[in-house]
Amino acid sequence: MVSETMYALGSKRSCIRELFEYGLKQAKIVGKENVYDFSIGNPSIPSPPEVNEAFISIVRDRDSLSVHGYTTAGGSDEARAAVAADLNARYDAHIKPQNLFFTCGAAPALIAAIRALAVEGAEIMAIAPYFAEYRPFVEANGPKFVVVPADRDAFQIRFDELEARITSHTQGIIVNSPCNPSGVVYTRETLERLGEILTRKSQEYGHPIYILADEPYRELSYDGAEPPFIPNIYPNTIVCYSYSKSLSLPGERIGYVCVPDRAEDSPRVYAAVAGAARVLGHVCAPSLQQLVVAKCAAVRPDLNAYDRNRTALYEALTEYGYHCAKPTGAFYMFVQAPGGDAQAFSDRAKEKNLLVVPGGDFGCPDYFRVSTCVDYDMIQRSLPVFRELIETA
């Protein structure tokens, strides 16, 4: 009487959530200051002041019914126009308001895009390391999940492995840059080569292969790295975006799907995204959050705290002998586990109340993820434990 697939997904928590909840319980026993929790990607900098001011002014000055009532399924004209204007100002993107479909964050945006492409026999690709939830997002909505093995040197793309896995059934490839879990930003050269391969393969198989650009970390980059706007490189791109990280609003659940006019068959793709969202229970994205986005679409985060954390942890761990591609985006590091078994390393670290996420669910069981969106003082307190773990490996 119960779907075994859904039962399995609901009864087994993600390794990230399990560690996070363990940390909350352990903090009550040993004290919060003695738990070093690097498990979850919860923004640790306040929302920009413009965001709180927008919430206050909207609730204070606007009619309650207009603030809290339904919008159209795709989003309010006000919000869509503001986002399109921002994208065009930044990237000369030629985006129209009607190319945007507002969702409750990037996850529903991505699921709607996946489901929109889920023709019979469809395959959706992801590049390791990939966000752990991609597998259930894809498999529970019909397509086969195909993994491209990781480039462990720089966490760019192994194009030989990617091209070998593209078939006539390939409908799309998820591109997450800046990347969760590696923190790496794909270079323009990487994306241009990817676009060339997908263009050639699309012509060979007689149908477009779409990039699903999962971009919740687009605004978080360092050391001069600038994530390109992928539709400007490869027209057959569907963008899935969230304000969770850029505006520190993860609990407010606001994002969008963007299907540019340049994408092949874009009107049908957009309608399929809307249809997929409909069967997933979408009515409209939260109205208040849309109004905030309309006011704050051009607001950018202050990244100084994240950059300080990133630099401090990267320099310390590499000094101790850990190996890691230097992250230039997001707020994660993906570190090679001493001894090669990330689960065993995570278990050892857990005994010392150091919580790091083993990389098996990210497609790299020999790496572990560290979230750097944490308190700087906690990083400093944790360093002796990191040192001890590698010295005793």
Coordinates of C-alpha atoms in Angstrom, one line a residue:
M1 CA 0.0 0.0 0.0
V2 CA 3.1 2.3 0.1
S3 CA 5.5 3.1 -2.7
E4 CA 8.7 1.4 -1.9
T5 CA 10.7 4.1 -3.8
M6 CA 9.1 6.9 -1.7
Y7 CA 9.4 4.8 1.5
A8 CA 13.2 4.3 0.9
L9 CA 13.7 8.1 0.2
G10 CA 11.7 9.1 3.3
S11 CA 13.1 6.6 5.7
K12 CA 16.8 7.2 4.9
R13 CA 17.8 10.7 5.7
S14 CA 20.6 12.4 3.6
C15 CA 24.0 12.0 5.2
I16 CA 24.2 15.8 5.4
R17 CA 21.0 16.1 7.4
E18 CA 21.9 13.1 9.7
L19 CA 25.2 14.7 10.6
F20 CA 23.6 18.1 11.1
E21 CA 20.9 16.7 13.5
Y22 CA 23.6 14.6 15.3
G23 CA 25.5 17.9 15.9
L24 CA 22.5 19.6 17.4
K25 CA 22.0 16.7 19.8
Q26 CA 25.6 16.4 20.7
A27 CA 25.8 20.2 21.4
K28 CA 23.3 19.7 24.2
I29 CA 25.6 17.1 25.7
V30 CA 29.1 18.5 25.4
G31 CA 28.3 22.2 24.7
K32 CA 27.9 23.9 21.4
E33 CA 31.5 25.3 21.6
N34 CA 32.8 21.7 21.6
V35 CA 31.1 20.6 18.4
Y36 CA 32.7 21.5 15.1
D37 CA 29.9 21.2 12.6
F38 CA 30.9 21.6 8.9
S39 CA 28.0 19.5 7.7
I40 CA 25.3 21.8 6.2
G41 CA 25.4 24.7 3.7
N42 CA 23.3 27.1 5.8
P43 CA 24.3 30.7 5.0
S44 CA 26.1 32.3 8.0
I45 CA 26.1 35.9 6.9
P46 CA 23.0 38.1 7.5
S47 CA 20.8 39.0 4.6
P48 CA 21.9 42.3 3.0
P49 CA 20.2 45.3 4.8
E50 CA 18.1 46.0 1.7
V51 CA 16.4 42.7 2.1
N52 CA 15.1 43.3 5.6
E53 CA 14.1 46.8 4.7
A54 CA 12.2 45.4 1.7
F55 CA 10.2 43.0 3.9
I56 CA 9.4 45.8 6.4
S57 CA 8.3 48.4 3.8
I58 CA 6.2 45.9 1.8
V59 CA 4.3 44.7 4.8
R60 CA 3.9 48.2 6.2
D61 CA 3.1 50.1 3.1
R62 CA 1.2 47.7 0.8
D63 CA -2.3 46.4 0.9
S64 CA -2.3 43.1 2.8
L65 CA -4.4 41.3 0.1
S66 CA -1.9 42.2 -2.6
V67 CA 1.0 41.1 -0.5
H68 CA -0.3 37.7 0.5
G69 CA -2.6 36.9 -2.4
Y70 CA -2.0 34.6 -5.3
T71 CA 0.1 35.6 -8.2
T72 CA 0.0 34.0 -11.6
A73 CA 1.7 30.6 -11.7
G74 CA 4.8 31.9 -13.4
G75 CA 5.2 34.8 -11.0
S76 CA 4.2 38.4 -10.7
D77 CA 4.9 40.8 -13.5
E78 CA 6.8 43.0 -11.1
A79 CA 9.2 40.3 -10.0
R80 CA 9.8 38.8 -13.4
A81 CA 10.5 42.3 -14.9
A82 CA 13.0 43.1 -12.2
V83 CA 14.9 39.8 -12.6
A84 CA 15.0 40.1 -16.4
A85 CA 16.3 43.7 -16.1
D86 CA 19.1 42.6 -13.8
L87 CA 20.2 39.6 -16.0
N88 CA 20.2 41.8 -19.0
A89 CA 22.2 44.6 -17.3
R90 CA 24.8 42.1 -16.1
Y91 CA 25.1 39.7 -19.0
D92 CA 23.4 41.3 -22.0
A93 CA 21.3 38.2 -21.8
H94 CA 18.2 39.2 -23.9
I95 CA 15.9 37.7 -21.2
K96 CA 12.2 38.7 -21.3
P97 CA 10.0 38.6 -18.2
Q98 CA 7.9 35.8 -19.8
N99 CA 11.1 33.6 -20.0
L100 CA 11.0 33.4 -16.1
F101 CA 8.9 31.0 -14.0
F102 CA 9.2 31.6 -10.3
T103 CA 9.5 28.6 -8.0
C104 CA 10.0 27.7 -4.3
G105 CA 13.8 27.7 -4.7
A106 CA 16.2 26.0 -7.0
A107 CA 15.3 22.4 -6.1
P108 CA 11.7 22.7 -7.4
A109 CA 13.1 24.6 -10.4
L110 CA 15.5 21.8 -11.3
I111 CA 12.9 19.1 -10.7
A112 CA 10.4 20.9 -13.0
A113 CA 13.1 21.2 -15.7
I114 CA 14.0 17.5 -15.3
R115 CA 10.4 16.4 -15.5
A116 CA 9.8 18.6 -18.5
L117 CA 12.5 16.7 -20.4
A118 CA 11.4 13.2 -19.1
V119 CA 10.4 11.7 -22.4
E120 CA 10.4 7.9 -22.6
G121 CA 13.9 6.4 -22.2
A122 CA 15.3 9.8 -21.2
E123 CA 18.8 10.1 -19.6
I124 CA 20.0 13.1 -17.5
M125 CA 23.7 13.4 -16.8
A126 CA 25.6 14.9 -13.9
I127 CA 29.3 15.5 -13.4
A128 CA 30.9 14.1 -10.3
P129 CA 31.2 15.5 -7.7
Y130 CA 27.6 16.5 -7.8
F131 CA 25.0 17.6 -5.2
A132 CA 23.8 14.4 -3.6
E133 CA 20.1 15.1 -4.2
Y134 CA 20.5 15.1 -8.0
R135 CA 20.1 11.3 -8.1
P136 CA 16.7 11.2 -6.4
F137 CA 15.6 14.4 -8.3
V138 CA 16.3 12.5 -11.6
E139 CA 15.4 9.0 -10.8
A140 CA 12.1 9.7 -9.0
N141 CA 10.9 11.7 -12.0
G142 CA 11.6 9.2 -14.7
P143 CA 14.9 9.6 -16.4
K144 CA 18.0 7.4 -15.9
F145 CA 20.7 9.1 -13.9
V146 CA 24.1 9.0 -15.7
V147 CA 27.3 10.0 -13.9
V148 CA 30.4 11.5 -15.5
P149 CA 33.4 10.5 -13.3
A150 CA 35.2 13.3 -11.5
D151 CA 38.3 15.2 -12.7
R152 CA 40.2 14.8 -9.4
D153 CA 42.9 17.2 -10.4
A154 CA 40.9 20.4 -10.8
F155 CA 37.2 19.3 -10.6
Q156 CA 36.5 20.6 -14.1
I157 CA 35.1 18.1 -16.6
R158 CA 36.6 14.9 -18.0
F159 CA 35.4 15.4 -21.6
D160 CA 36.5 11.9 -22.8
E161 CA 34.3 10.3 -20.1
L162 CA 31.4 12.7 -20.7
E163 CA 31.4 12.2 -24.5
A164 CA 31.5 8.4 -24.1
R165 CA 28.3 8.6 -22.0
I166 CA 26.2 10.7 -24.3
T167 CA 23.6 8.6 -26.1
S168 CA 20.6 9.2 -28.3
H169 CA 18.6 9.2 -25.0
T170 CA 20.5 12.0 -23.4
Q171 CA 18.1 14.9 -22.8
G172 CA 20.2 17.1 -20.5
I173 CA 23.2 17.5 -18.4
I174 CA 23.2 19.2 -15.0
V175 CA 25.9 21.8 -14.6
N176 CA 26.4 23.2 -11.1
S177 CA 28.9 26.1 -11.1
P178 CA 30.0 27.3 -8.6
C179 CA 29.8 23.6 -7.5
N180 CA 28.4 22.0 -4.4
P181 CA 30.4 20.1 -3.1
S182 CA 33.8 21.2 -4.6
G183 CA 33.5 25.0 -4.5
V184 CA 35.0 25.0 -8.0
V185 CA 33.9 27.4 -10.7
Y186 CA 33.9 26.0 -14.3
T187 CA 36.0 28.1 -16.5
R188 CA 34.8 29.7 -19.7
E189 CA 37.1 27.4 -21.6
T190 CA 35.5 24.4 -19.9
L191 CA 31.9 25.6 -20.7
E192 CA 32.8 26.4 -24.3
R193 CA 34.2 22.9 -24.9
L194 CA 31.1 21.4 -23.2
G195 CA 28.9 23.5 -25.6
E196 CA 30.9 22.4 -28.6
I197 CA 30.4 18.7 -27.7
L198 CA 26.7 19.1 -26.9
T199 CA 26.1 21.0 -30.2
R200 CA 27.8 18.2 -32.2
K201 CA 26.0 15.5 -30.3
S202 CA 22.7 17.2 -30.7
Q203 CA 23.2 17.4 -34.4
E204 CA 24.2 13.7 -34.5
Y205 CA 21.1 12.5 -32.6
G206 CA 18.7 15.0 -34.1
H207 CA 17.4 16.6 -30.9
P208 CA 18.7 19.2 -28.5
I209 CA 20.6 18.2 -25.4
Y210 CA 20.0 20.9 -22.8
I211 CA 22.3 22.1 -20.1
L212 CA 20.3 22.4 -16.8
A213 CA 22.3 25.2 -15.1
D214 CA 21.8 24.8 -11.4
E215 CA 23.0 28.1 -10.1
P216 CA 22.2 28.8 -6.4
Y217 CA 25.8 29.9 -5.8
R218 CA 26.2 32.2 -8.9
E219 CA 26.9 35.3 -6.8
L220 CA 29.4 33.6 -4.5
S221 CA 32.9 33.7 -6.1
Y222 CA 36.4 34.7 -5.1
D223 CA 39.9 35.4 -6.4
G224 CA 38.5 37.1 -9.5
A225 CA 36.6 34.0 -10.7
E226 CA 33.4 35.0 -12.5
P227 CA 30.8 32.3 -13.3
P228 CA 29.8 32.9 -17.0
F229 CA 26.1 33.1 -17.8
I230 CA 25.8 29.8 -19.6
P231 CA 23.0 30.7 -22.1
N232 CA 25.5 33.2 -23.6
I233 CA 27.8 30.3 -24.3
Y234 CA 25.4 27.5 -25.1
P235 CA 21.9 28.6 -26.2
N236 CA 20.2 25.4 -25.2
T237 CA 20.4 26.1 -21.5
I238 CA 17.7 26.1 -18.9
V239 CA 18.7 28.1 -15.8
C240 CA 17.6 27.1 -12.3
Y241 CA 18.3 29.8 -9.7
S242 CA 17.7 30.4 -6.0
Y243 CA 18.1 33.4 -3.7
S244 CA 18.8 31.1 -0.8
K245 CA 22.6 31.7 -0.8
S246 CA 23.0 35.1 -2.5
L247 CA 20.5 36.9 -0.2
S248 CA 20.8 34.4 2.8
L249 CA 17.1 33.4 2.4
P250 CA 17.3 29.6 2.5
G251 CA 14.1 29.1 4.5
E252 CA 12.1 31.5 2.4
R253 CA 12.1 29.3 -0.7
I254 CA 12.3 31.6 -3.6
G255 CA 13.9 31.0 -7.0
Y256 CA 13.1 30.6 -10.7
V257 CA 13.5 28.7 -13.9
C258 CA 14.6 30.7 -16.9
V259 CA 14.0 29.3 -20.5
P260 CA 15.6 31.9 -22.8
D261 CA 14.1 32.5 -26.3
R262 CA 17.4 31.2 -27.8
A263 CA 16.9 27.7 -26.4
E264 CA 15.5 25.4 -29.1
D265 CA 11.8 24.8 -28.9
S266 CA 11.7 27.3 -26.0
P267 CA 7.9 27.9 -25.9
R268 CA 7.2 24.2 -25.6
V269 CA 10.0 23.7 -23.0
Y270 CA 8.6 26.6 -20.9
A271 CA 5.1 25.2 -21.1
A272 CA 6.4 21.8 -20.1
V273 CA 8.2 23.3 -17.1
A274 CA 5.0 25.0 -16.1
G275 CA 3.1 21.7 -16.5
A276 CA 5.7 19.8 -14.5
A277 CA 5.4 22.4 -11.7
R278 CA 1.7 22.0 -11.8
V279 CA 1.6 18.3 -11.2
L280 CA 4.1 18.7 -8.4
G281 CA 1.6 20.9 -6.6
H282 CA 2.9 24.3 -7.6
V283 CA 0.3 27.1 -7.4
C284 CA 2.6 30.1 -7.2
A285 CA 5.9 31.0 -5.5
P286 CA 5.4 32.8 -2.1
S287 CA 4.0 36.2 -3.0
L288 CA 5.8 38.2 -0.3
Q289 CA 9.1 36.7 -1.4
Q290 CA 8.4 37.7 -5.0
L291 CA 7.9 41.3 -3.9
V292 CA 11.2 41.2 -2.0
V293 CA 13.0 39.9 -5.1
A294 CA 11.4 42.6 -7.2
K295 CA 13.0 45.2 -4.9
C296 CA 16.3 43.3 -4.4
A297 CA 17.1 41.6 -7.7
A298 CA 20.2 43.7 -8.1
V299 CA 21.5 43.3 -4.5
R300 CA 24.7 41.4 -4.0
P301 CA 26.0 39.7 -0.9
D302 CA 29.1 40.9 1.1
L303 CA 31.4 37.9 0.8
N304 CA 34.2 39.0 3.1
A305 CA 33.3 36.6 5.9
Y306 CA 33.0 33.6 3.5
D307 CA 36.3 34.5 1.9
R308 CA 38.0 34.8 5.2
N309 CA 36.7 31.3 6.2
R310 CA 37.6 29.8 2.9
T311 CA 41.2 31.2 3.0
A312 CA 41.8 30.2 6.6
L313 CA 40.6 26.7 6.3
Y314 CA 42.2 26.0 2.9
E315 CA 45.6 27.3 4.1
A316 CA 45.5 25.4 7.3
L317 CA 44.4 22.1 5.9
T318 CA 46.9 22.1 3.0
E319 CA 49.6 23.0 5.4
Y320 CA 48.7 19.9 7.5
G321 CA 49.0 17.7 4.3
Y322 CA 45.4 17.5 3.1
H323 CA 44.8 17.6 -0.6
C324 CA 42.1 19.8 -2.1
A325 CA 41.4 21.8 -5.2
K326 CA 41.2 25.4 -4.1
P327 CA 37.6 26.5 -4.1
T328 CA 36.9 29.8 -6.0
G329 CA 33.1 29.8 -5.4
A330 CA 30.2 28.8 -3.2
F331 CA 31.1 28.0 0.5
Y332 CA 32.5 24.4 0.4
M333 CA 35.7 22.6 0.2
F334 CA 36.1 19.0 -1.1
V335 CA 39.0 17.4 0.5
Q336 CA 40.7 14.0 -0.2
A337 CA 40.3 11.7 2.8
P338 CA 43.6 10.5 4.3
G339 CA 43.6 6.8 3.7
G340 CA 41.2 7.1 0.8
D341 CA 38.0 6.1 2.7
A342 CA 35.9 9.2 3.4
Q343 CA 33.2 7.4 5.3
A344 CA 35.9 5.9 7.7
F345 CA 37.5 9.4 8.0
S346 CA 34.1 11.0 8.8
D347 CA 33.4 8.4 11.4
R348 CA 36.7 9.0 13.1
A349 CA 36.1 12.7 13.0
K350 CA 32.6 12.3 14.4
E351 CA 34.1 10.6 17.5
K352 CA 35.9 13.9 18.1
N353 CA 32.7 16.0 17.4
L354 CA 34.1 17.2 14.1
L355 CA 31.4 16.8 11.5
V356 CA 32.4 16.5 7.8
V357 CA 30.3 14.9 5.1
P358 CA 31.6 11.8 3.3
G359 CA 31.6 12.1 -0.4
G360 CA 30.0 8.8 -1.5
D361 CA 26.6 10.4 -2.2
F362 CA 28.5 13.1 -4.2
G363 CA 30.0 10.5 -6.4
C364 CA 33.5 10.6 -4.8
P365 CA 33.8 8.2 -1.9
D366 CA 37.4 9.1 -1.3
Y367 CA 36.6 12.8 -0.6
F368 CA 34.7 14.6 2.2
R369 CA 32.9 17.9 2.1
V370 CA 33.5 20.8 4.5
S371 CA 31.0 23.7 4.6
T372 CA 32.8 27.0 5.2
C373 CA 29.7 29.0 5.9
V374 CA 30.4 28.7 9.6
D375 CA 31.7 30.8 12.5
Y376 CA 35.3 31.8 12.1
D377 CA 36.1 31.1 15.7
M378 CA 34.8 27.5 15.3
I379 CA 37.2 27.0 12.4
Q380 CA 40.1 28.1 14.6
R381 CA 38.9 25.7 17.4
S382 CA 38.6 22.8 15.0
L383 CA 42.1 23.0 13.5
P384 CA 43.8 20.9 16.2
V385 CA 41.3 18.1 15.5
F386 CA 42.0 18.3 11.7
R387 CA 45.7 18.2 12.4
E388 CA 45.4 15.2 14.8
L389 CA 43.2 13.2 12.4
I390 CA 45.7 13.4 9.5
E391 CA 48.7 12.8 11.8
T392 CA 47.1 9.6 13.1
A393 CA 45.7 8.4 9.8

